[in-house]
Short mmCIF file of C-alpha atoms and ligand atoms in Angstrom, two decimals:
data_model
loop_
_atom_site.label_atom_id
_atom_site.label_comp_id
_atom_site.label_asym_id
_atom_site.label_seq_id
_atom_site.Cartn_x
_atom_site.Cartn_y
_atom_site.Cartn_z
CA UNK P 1 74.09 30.44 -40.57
CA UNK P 2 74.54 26.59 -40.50
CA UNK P 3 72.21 24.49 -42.19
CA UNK P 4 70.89 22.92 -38.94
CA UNK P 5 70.49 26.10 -37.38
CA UNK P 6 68.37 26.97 -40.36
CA UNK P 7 65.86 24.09 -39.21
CA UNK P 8 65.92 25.13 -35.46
CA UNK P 9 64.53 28.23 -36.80
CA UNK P 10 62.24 26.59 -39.24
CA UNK P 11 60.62 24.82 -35.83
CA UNK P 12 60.28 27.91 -34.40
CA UNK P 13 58.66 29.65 -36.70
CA UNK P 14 55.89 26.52 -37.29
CA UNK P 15 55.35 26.23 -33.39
CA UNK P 16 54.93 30.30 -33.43
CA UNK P 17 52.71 30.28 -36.32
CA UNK P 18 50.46 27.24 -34.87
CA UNK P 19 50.24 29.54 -31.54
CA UNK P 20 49.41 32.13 -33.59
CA UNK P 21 46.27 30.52 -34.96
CA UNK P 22 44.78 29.53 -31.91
CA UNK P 23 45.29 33.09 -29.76
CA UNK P 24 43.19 35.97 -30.56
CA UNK P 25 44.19 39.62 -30.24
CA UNK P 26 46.88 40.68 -28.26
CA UNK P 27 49.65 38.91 -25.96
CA UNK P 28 48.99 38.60 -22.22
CA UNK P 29 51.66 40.35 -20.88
CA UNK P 30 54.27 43.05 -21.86
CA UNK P 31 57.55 43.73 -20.10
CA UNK P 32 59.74 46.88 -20.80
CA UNK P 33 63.26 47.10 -20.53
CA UNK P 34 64.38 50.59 -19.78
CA UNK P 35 67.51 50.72 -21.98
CA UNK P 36 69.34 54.37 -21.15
CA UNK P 37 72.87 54.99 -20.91
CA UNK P 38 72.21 54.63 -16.82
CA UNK P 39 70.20 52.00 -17.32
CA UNK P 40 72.77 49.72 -19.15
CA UNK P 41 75.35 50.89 -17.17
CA UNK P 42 73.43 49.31 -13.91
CA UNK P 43 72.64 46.11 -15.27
CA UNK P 44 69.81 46.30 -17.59
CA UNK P 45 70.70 44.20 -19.95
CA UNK P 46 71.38 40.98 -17.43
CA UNK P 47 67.99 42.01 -16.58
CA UNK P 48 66.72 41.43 -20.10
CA UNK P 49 68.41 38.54 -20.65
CA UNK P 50 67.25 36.44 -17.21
CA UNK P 51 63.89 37.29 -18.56
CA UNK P 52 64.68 36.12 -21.66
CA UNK P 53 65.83 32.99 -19.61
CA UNK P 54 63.08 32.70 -17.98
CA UNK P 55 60.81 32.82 -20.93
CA UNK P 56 62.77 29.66 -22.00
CA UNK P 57 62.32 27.74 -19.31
CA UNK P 58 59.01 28.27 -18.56
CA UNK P 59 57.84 27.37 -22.14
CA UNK P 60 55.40 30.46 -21.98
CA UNK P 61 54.51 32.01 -25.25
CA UNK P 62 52.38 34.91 -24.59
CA UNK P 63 54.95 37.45 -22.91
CA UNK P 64 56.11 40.02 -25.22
CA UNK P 65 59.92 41.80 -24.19
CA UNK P 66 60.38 45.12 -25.38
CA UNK P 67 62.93 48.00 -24.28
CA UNK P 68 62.81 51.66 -24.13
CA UNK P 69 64.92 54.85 -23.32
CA UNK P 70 65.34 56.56 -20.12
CA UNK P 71 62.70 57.90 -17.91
CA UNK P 72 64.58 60.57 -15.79
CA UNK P 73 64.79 58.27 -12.75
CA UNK P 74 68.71 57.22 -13.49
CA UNK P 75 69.28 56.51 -9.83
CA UNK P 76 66.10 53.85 -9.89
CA UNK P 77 67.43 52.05 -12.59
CA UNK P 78 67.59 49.33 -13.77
CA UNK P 79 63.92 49.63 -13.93
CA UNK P 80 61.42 47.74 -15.98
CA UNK P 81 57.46 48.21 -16.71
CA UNK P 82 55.32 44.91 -16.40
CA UNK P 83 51.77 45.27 -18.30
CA UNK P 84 49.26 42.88 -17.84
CA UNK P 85 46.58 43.25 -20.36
CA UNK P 86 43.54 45.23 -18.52
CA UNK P 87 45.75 45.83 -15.82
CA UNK P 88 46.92 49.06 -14.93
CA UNK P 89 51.15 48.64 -15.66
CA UNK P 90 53.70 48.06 -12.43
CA UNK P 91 56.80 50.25 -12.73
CA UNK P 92 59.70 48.00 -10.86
CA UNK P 93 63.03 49.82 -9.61
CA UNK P 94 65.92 48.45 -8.74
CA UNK P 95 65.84 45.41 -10.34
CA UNK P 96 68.44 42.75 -10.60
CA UNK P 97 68.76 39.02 -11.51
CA UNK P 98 67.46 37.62 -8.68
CA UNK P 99 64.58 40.89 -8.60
CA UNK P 100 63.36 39.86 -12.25
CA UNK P 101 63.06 35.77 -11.57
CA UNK P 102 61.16 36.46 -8.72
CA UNK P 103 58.70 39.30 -10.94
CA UNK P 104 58.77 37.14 -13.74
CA UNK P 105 57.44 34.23 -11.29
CA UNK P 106 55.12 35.87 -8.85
CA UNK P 107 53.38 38.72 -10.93
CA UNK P 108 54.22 37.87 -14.35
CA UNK P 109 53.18 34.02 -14.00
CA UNK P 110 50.95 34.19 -10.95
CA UNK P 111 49.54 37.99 -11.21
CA UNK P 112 51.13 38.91 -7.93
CA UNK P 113 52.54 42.53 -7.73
CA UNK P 114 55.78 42.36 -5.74
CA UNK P 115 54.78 45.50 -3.74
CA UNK P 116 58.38 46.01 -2.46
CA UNK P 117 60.39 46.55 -5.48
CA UNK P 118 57.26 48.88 -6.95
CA UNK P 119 58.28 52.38 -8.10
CA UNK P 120 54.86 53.24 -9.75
CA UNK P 121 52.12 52.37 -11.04
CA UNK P 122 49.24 53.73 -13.55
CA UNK P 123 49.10 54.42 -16.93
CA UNK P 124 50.64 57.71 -16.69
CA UNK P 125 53.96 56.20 -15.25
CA UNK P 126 54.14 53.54 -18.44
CA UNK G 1 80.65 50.27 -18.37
CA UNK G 2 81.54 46.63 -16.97
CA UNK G 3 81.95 45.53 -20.96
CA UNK G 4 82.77 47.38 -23.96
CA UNK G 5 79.54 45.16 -25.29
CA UNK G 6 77.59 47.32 -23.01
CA UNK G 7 78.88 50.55 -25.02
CA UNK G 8 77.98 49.17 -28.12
CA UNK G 9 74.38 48.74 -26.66
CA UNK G 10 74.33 52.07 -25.44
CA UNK G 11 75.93 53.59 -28.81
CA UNK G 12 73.53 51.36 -31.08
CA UNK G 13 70.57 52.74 -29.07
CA UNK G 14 71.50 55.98 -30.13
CA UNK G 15 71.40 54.80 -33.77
CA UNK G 16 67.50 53.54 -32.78
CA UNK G 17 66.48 56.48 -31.46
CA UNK G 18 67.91 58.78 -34.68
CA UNK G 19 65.12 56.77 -37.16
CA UNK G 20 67.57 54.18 -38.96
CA UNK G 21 66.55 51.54 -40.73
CA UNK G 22 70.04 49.58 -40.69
CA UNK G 23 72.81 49.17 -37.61
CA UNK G 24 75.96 47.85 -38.68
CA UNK G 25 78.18 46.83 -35.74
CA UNK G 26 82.13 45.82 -36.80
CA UNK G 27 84.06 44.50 -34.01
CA UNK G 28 87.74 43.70 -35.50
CA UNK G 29 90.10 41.91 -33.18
CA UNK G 30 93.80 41.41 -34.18
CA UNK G 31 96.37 40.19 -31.89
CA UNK G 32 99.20 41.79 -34.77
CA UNK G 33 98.17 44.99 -34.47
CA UNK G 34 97.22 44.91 -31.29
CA UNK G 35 93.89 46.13 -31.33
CA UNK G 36 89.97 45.54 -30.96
CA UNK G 37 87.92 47.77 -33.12
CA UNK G 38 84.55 48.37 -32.64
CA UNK G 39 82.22 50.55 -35.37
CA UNK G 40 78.81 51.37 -35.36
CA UNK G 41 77.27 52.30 -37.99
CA UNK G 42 73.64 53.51 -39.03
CA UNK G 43 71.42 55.28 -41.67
CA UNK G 44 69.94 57.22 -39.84
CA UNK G 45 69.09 61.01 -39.00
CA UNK G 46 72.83 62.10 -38.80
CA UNK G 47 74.17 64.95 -36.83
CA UNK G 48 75.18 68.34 -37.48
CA UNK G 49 78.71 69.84 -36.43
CA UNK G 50 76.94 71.63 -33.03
CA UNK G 51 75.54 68.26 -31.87
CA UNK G 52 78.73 66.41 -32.83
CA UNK G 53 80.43 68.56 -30.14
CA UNK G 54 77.61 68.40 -27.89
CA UNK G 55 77.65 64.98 -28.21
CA UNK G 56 81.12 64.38 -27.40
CA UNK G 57 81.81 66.76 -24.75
CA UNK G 58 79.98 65.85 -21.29
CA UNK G 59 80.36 69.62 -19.66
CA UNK G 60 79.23 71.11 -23.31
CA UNK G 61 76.28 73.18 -22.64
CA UNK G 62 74.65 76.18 -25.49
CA UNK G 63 72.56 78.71 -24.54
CA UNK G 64 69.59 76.87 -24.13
CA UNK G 65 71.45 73.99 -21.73
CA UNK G 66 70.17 71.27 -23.29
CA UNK G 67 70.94 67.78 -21.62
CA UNK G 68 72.45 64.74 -23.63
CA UNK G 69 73.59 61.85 -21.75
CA UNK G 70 77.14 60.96 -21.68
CA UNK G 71 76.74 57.38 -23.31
CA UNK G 72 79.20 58.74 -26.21
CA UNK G 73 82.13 60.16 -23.88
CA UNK G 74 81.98 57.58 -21.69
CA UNK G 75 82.73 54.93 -24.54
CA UNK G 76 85.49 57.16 -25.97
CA UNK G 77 87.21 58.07 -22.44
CA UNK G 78 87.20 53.84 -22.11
CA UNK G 79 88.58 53.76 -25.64
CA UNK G 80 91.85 56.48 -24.86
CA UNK G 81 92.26 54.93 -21.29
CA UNK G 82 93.95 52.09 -23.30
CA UNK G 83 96.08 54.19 -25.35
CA UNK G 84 93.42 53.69 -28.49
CA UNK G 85 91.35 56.77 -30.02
CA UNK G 86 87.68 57.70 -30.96
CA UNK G 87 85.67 59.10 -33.80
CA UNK G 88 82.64 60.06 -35.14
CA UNK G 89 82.07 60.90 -38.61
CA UNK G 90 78.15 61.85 -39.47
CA UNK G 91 76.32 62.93 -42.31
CA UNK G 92 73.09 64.99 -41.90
CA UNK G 93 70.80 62.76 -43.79
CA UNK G 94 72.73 60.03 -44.39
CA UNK G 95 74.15 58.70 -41.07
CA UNK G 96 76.34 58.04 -38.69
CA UNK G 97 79.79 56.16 -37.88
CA UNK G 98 81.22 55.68 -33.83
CA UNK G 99 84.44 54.20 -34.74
CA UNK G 100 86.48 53.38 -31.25
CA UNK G 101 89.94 51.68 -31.13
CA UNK G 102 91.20 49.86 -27.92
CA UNK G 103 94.66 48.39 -27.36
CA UNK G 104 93.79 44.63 -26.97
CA UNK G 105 96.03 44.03 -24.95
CA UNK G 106 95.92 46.87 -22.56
CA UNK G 107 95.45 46.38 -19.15
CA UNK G 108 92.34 48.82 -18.80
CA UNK G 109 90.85 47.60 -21.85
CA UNK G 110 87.31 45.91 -20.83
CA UNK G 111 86.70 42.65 -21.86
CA UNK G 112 84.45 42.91 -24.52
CA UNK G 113 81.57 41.03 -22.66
CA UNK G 114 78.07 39.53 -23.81
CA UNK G 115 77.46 40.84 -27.40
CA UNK G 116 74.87 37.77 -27.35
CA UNK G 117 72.97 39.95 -25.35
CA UNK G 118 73.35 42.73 -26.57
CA UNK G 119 72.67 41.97 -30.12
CA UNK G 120 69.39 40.03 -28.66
CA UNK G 121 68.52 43.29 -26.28
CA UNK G 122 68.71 45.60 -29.93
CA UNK G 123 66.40 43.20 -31.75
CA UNK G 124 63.79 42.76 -29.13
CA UNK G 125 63.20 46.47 -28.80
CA UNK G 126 63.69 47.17 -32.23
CA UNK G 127 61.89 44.64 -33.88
CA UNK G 128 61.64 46.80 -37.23
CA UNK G 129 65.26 47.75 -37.98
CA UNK G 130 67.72 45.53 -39.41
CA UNK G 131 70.91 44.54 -37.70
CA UNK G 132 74.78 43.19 -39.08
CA UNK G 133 76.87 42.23 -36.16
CA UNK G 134 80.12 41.35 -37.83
CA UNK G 135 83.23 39.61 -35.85
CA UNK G 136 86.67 39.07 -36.96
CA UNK G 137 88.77 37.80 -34.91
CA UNK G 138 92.39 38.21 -37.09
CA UNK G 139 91.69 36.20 -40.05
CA UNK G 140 88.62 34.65 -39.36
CA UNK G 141 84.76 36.32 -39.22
CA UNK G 142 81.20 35.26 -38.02
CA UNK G 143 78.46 37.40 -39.78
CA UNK G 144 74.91 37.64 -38.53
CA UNK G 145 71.97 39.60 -40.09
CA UNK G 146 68.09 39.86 -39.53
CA UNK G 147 67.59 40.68 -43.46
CA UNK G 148 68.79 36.69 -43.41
CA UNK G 149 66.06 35.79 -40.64
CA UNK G 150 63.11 37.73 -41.66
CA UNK G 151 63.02 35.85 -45.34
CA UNK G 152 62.87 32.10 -43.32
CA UNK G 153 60.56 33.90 -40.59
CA UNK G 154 57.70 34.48 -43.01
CA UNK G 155 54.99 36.16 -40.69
CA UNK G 156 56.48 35.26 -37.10
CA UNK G 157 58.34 38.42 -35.56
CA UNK G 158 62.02 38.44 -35.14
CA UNK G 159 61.13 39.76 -31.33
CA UNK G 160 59.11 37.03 -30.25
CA UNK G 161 61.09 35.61 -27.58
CA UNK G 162 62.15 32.25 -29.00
CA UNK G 163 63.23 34.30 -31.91
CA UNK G 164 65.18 36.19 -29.59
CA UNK G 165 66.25 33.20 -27.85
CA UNK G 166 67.62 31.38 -30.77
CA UNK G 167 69.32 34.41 -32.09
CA UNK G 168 71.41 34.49 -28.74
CA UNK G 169 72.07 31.17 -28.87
CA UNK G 170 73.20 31.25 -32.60
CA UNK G 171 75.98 33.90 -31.56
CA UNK G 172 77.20 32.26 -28.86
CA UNK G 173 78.22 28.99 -30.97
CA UNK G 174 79.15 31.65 -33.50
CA UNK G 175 81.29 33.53 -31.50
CA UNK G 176 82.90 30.38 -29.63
CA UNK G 177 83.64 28.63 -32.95
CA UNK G 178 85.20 31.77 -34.33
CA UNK G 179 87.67 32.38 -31.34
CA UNK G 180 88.65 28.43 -31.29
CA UNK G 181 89.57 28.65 -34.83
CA UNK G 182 91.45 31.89 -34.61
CA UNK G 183 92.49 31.94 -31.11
N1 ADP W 201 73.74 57.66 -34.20
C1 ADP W 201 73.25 58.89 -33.97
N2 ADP W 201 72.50 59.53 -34.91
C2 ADP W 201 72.00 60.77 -34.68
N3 ADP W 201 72.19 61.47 -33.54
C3 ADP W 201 72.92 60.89 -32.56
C4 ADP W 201 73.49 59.59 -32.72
N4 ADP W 201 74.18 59.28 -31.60
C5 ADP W 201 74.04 60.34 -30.78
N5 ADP W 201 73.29 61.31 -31.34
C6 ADP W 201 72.95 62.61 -30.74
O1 ADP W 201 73.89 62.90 -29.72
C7 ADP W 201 73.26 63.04 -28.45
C8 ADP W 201 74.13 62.49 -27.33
O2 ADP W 201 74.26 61.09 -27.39
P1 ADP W 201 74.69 60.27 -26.10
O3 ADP W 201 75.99 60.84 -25.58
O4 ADP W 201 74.71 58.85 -26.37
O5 ADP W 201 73.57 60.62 -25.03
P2 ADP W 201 71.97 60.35 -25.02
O6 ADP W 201 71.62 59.52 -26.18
O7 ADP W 201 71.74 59.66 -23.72
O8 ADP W 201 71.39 61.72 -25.06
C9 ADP W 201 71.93 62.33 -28.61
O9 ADP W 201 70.96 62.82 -27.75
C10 ADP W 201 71.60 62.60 -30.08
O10 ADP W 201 71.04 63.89 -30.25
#
C-alpha cells in the first residue's frame, strides 16, 4: 500500500479507538449477510456493499456487518438478519438495493421494522 | 453468476467454511496468452477423493444422498463455456487449490466484476482469517493482504466497517492504477 493510504488508515484506526473508549459493551446493531451459493448468485453481495455504503454516509459507528451461509430458503434470498440489541432479530427476504437503503434507514436508524419485506422473526430464525 | 468475482466469493466461502486460516486468491490476466486465471487457494480442512467428485459433479449422489450446493460446477461449467478448463487439487490436511482458466477474450467469458466487493464481503464475515488478493494484469501486479493491515490496526478490527470501507476503496485505486498502466 501507498504511503498516504497508510495514514488514511492510521485515522481510522485513532477515530475507532477514541469510539472505542467512550462505548461500553457491545455494538447497537448487527446485520447478517446470508452469503450461499444462491445467495450470491441473487445479489447478495450488492446488498452488502449498499450497506456498507450506507454505513459511510451516515457516519454511524455502532453497526456491525457480518455474513453467513445458507439457510435452506434459496428462493427467499438474498436475505439478511437485522439484530437490534434486546430486540428479538428481523429476518428480511428478498432484499435488493433499494430494499436494504430503505432497512438500513427505517429500522436500522429509526427502529422501524419494514413489516413487508419480513420473512421471520425470533431468535430461533437468527 | 453475473461476474466471475461472484464465483470467487462463492469458491472462497467454501475455503471459510473448511477452517482455514489463509485464502489466497490469484487472478492472472494476459492479453498474450489469451487468458484470465483465477486460483483460490486455502489451508484449510482439504478434501478427500469421494468429496472431490461430489463436489464437482452436481447430479453426484452416494448412498446416503447427501446435498452439496453446486457453487463449484457452476464456476467450472462458466470456465469450459469459454473454451478454458477447471481443477481442483486438495490435500486432506493441508488444503485446497480451485484453479479455473477462461479465454479472455471469449465471448461468454463474464466480466470479471467487483472483486472490491468481494474481497470486502470475505473480510467482514471473516474477520479472523487472513486474505492475499493478488492481480496481474500481463506484466504488472497489485498485491493486498490483511497480515499488512492487522500490524498498523493495533486493537481496531479489520471488520469494522470503515475498515471495510477503506479496504474497498484501496482496491479500487489499486485495481484502476494497475489496468491503466498495463492496459
Ligand atoms: N476449499 C474447500 N475445502 C474443503 N472442502 C471443500 C472446499 N470447497 C468445497 N468443499 C467441499 O465440497 C462441497 C461442495 O462445495 P460447493 O459446490 O461449493 O457447494 P456448497 O459449499 O454450497 O455445499 C462442500 O460442501 C465441501 O464439503
Amino acid at each position: 500500500m501507498a504511503k498516504l493510504k497508510i495514514d488514511d488508515l492510521k485515522k481510522i484506526k485513532e477515530r475507532v479507538q477514541a469510539e472505542n473508549a467512550l462505548r461500553e459493551g457491545d455494538r447497537r446493531v448487527r446485520v447478517t449477510v446470508h452469503m450461499g451459493t444462491c445467495g450470491i448468485a441473487a445479489g447478495a453481495r450488492s446488498v452488502m456493499n449498499t450497506l456498507m455504503d450506507e454505513i459511510d454516509e451516515s457516519k454511524v459507528s455502532d453497526v456491525m456487518v457480518t455474513t453467513s451461509g445458507c439457510m435452506g430458503l434459496c428462493s427467499r434470498e438474498p436475505e439478511i438478519t437485522v439484530e437490534i440489541l434486546g430486540q428479538d432479530p428481523i429476518v428480511y427476504e428478498n432484499v435488493n438495493e433499494n430494499k436494504m437503503r430503505q432497512i438500513f434507514k427505517r429500522h436500522i436508524l429509526q427502529g422501524e421494522i419494514q413489516t413487508p419485506f419480513v420473512l421471520a422473526r425470533g431468535k430461533e430464525q437468527a | 453468476m453475473e461476474e466471475i468475482s461472484m464465483h470467487v466469493l462463492d469458491i472462497a466461502e467454501n475455503s471459510t467454511r473448511a477452517g482455514s486460516k489463509l485464502v489466497e486468491i490469484t487472478i492472472t490476466e494476459s492479453t498474450i496468452e489469451d487468458t484470465m486465471t483465477i486460483e483460490i487457494d486455502d489451508d484449510g480442512s482439504g478434501m478427500d477423493q469421494e468429496t472431490i467428485k461430489l463436489a464437482l459433479d452436481p447430479f453426484y449422489t452416494t448412498k446416503k444422498v447427501r446435498r452439496v450446493g453446486l457453487g463449484i460446477p457452476l464456476l467450472a461449467q462458466a470456465a469450459r463455456a469459454t473454451g478454458g478448463f477447471f481443477s481442483i487439487t486438495s490435500d486432506q490436511g493441508k488444503g485446497t487449490r480451485v484453479k479455473a482458466v477462461f479465454r479472455l477474450g471469449h465471448i461468454d467469458r463474464q466480466p470479471l466484476g467487483r472483486m472490491d466487493q468481494t474481497v470486502m464481503t470475505l473480510i467482514a464475515g471473516n474477520p479472523e482469517i487472513d486474505f492475499v488478493y493478488r492481480h496481474k494484469i500481463n506484466g504488472g501486479s497489485y498485491l493486498f493482504d490483511t497480515r499488512e493491515l492487522r500490524g498498523m490496526l493495533e486493537d481496531v478490527p479489520v471488520n469494522h466497517a470503515d475498515v471495510i470501507n477503506f479496504i474497498g476503496k484501496n482496491i479500487r485505486e489499486g485495481i484502476a492504477e494497475l489496468a491503466a498502466k498495463s492496459g
